[in-house]
Coordinates of C-alpha atoms in Angstrom, one line a residue:
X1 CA 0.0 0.0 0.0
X2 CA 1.0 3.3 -0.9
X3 CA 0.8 6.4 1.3
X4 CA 1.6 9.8 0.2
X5 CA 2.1 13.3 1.6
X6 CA 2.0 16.6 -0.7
X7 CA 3.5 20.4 0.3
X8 CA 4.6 23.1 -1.3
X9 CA 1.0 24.9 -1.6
X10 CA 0.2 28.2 -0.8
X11 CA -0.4 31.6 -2.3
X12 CA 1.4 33.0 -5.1
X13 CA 0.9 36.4 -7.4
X14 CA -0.1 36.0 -10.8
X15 CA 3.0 35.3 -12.8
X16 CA 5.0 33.9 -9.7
X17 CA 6.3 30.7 -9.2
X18 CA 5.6 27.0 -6.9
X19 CA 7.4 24.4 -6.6
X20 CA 5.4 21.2 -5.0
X21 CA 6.5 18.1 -3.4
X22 CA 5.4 14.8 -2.6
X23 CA 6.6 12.1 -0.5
X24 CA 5.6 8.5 -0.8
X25 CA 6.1 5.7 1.3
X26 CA 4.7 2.0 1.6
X27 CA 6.1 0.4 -1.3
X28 CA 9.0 0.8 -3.7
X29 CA 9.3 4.0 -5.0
X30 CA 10.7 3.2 -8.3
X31 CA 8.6 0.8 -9.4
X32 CA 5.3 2.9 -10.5
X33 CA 4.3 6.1 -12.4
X34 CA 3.7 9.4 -10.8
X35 CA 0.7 11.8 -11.7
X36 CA -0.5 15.1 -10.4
X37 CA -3.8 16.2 -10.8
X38 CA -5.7 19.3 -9.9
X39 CA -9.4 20.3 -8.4
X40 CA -11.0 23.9 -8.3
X41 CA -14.2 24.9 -6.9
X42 CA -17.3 23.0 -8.2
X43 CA -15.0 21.9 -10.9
X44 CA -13.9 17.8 -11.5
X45 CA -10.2 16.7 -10.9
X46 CA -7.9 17.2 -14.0
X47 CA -5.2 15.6 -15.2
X48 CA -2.1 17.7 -14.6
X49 CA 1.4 15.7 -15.7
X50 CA 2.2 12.3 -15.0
X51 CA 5.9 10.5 -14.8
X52 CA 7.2 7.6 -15.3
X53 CA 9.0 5.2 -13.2
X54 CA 12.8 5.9 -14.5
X55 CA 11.9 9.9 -15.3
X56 CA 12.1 8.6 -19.2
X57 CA 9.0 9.7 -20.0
X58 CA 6.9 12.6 -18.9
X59 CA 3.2 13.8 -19.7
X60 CA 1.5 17.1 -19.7
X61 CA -2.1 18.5 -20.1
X62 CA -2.0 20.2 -23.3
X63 CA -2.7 23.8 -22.0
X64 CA -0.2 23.6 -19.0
X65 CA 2.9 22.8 -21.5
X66 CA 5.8 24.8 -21.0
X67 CA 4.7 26.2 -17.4
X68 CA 4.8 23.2 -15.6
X69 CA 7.8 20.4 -15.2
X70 CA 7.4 17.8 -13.4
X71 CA 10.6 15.5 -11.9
X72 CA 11.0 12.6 -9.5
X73 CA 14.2 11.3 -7.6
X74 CA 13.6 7.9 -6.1
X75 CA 16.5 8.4 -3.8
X76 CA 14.3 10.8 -2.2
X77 CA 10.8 9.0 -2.7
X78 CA 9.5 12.4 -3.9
X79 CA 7.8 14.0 -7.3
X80 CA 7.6 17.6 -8.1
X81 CA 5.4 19.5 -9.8
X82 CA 7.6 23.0 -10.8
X83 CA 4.7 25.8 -11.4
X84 CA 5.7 29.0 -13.7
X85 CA 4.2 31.6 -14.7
X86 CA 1.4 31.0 -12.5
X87 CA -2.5 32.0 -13.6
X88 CA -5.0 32.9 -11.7
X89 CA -6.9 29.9 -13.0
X90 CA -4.2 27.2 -11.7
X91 CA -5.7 28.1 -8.5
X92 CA -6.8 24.5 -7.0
X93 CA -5.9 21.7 -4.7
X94 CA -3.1 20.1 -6.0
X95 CA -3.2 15.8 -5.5
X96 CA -0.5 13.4 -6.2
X97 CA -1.2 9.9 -7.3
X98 CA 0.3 7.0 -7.8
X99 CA 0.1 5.0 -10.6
X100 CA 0.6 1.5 -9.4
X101 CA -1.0 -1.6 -11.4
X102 CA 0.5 0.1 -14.5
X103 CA -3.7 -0.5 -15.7
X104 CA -7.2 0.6 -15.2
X105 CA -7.8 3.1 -17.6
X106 CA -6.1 6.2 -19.6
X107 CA -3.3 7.8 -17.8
X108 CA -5.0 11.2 -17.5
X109 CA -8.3 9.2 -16.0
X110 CA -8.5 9.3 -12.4
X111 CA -9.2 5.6 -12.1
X112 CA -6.4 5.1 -13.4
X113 CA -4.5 5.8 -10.3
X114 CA -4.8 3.7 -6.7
X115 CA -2.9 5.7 -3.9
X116 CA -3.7 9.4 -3.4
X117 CA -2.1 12.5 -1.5
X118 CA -4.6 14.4 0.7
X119 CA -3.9 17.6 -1.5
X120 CA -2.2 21.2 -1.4
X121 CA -4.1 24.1 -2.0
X122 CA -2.3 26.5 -4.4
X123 CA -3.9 30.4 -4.9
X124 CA -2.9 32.3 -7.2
X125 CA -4.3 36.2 -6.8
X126 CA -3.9 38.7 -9.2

């Protein structure tokens, strides 16, 4: 069983920068995908960026290319999600996820994912 623990939230000015973290724990780090998804108000979780296992391949939602870079070191047990040129619309609880079973669905589906963080909000104000 997985187990994992985001940070790195908080507010931000339009334009500025976050850098998030997560920790996991429970189970071999290196041995399953990372994703990162996102929640605003009244809205349904999106898929963010996913990564995989050895860093070799990395994912992004279409409109949140070239902002947002995401990175794992499994000597650490930890993915990041590096936010630029933040937007007032980013603002939303941030959740990591891990990918685990490698099955389930598409990798931007939530169902696709089996272990999840209990969020970091992020604001960004103008």
């Amino acid at each position: 069983q997985v187990q994992l623990v985001e940070s790195g939230g908080g507010l931000v000015q339009a334009g500025g920068s976050l850098r998030l973290s997560c920790v996991a724990s429970g189970r071999t780090f290196s041995t399953y995908a990372m994703g990162w998804f996102r929640q605003a108000p009244g809205k349904e979780r999106e898929f963010v960026s996913r990564i995989s296992r050895s860093s070799v391949r990395t994912t992004y939602a279409d409109s949140l290319k070239g902002r947002f870079t995401i990175s794992r070191d499994n000597a650490k047990n930890t993915v990041y999600l590096q936010m630029n040129s933040l937007k007032l619309e980013d603002t939303a609880v941030y959740y990591c996820a891990a990918d685990v079973d490698q099955y389930g669905g598409p990798y931007y589906s939530t169902d696709r994912y089996e272990a999840w963080g209990q969020g970091t909000q992020v604001t960004v104000s103008s």
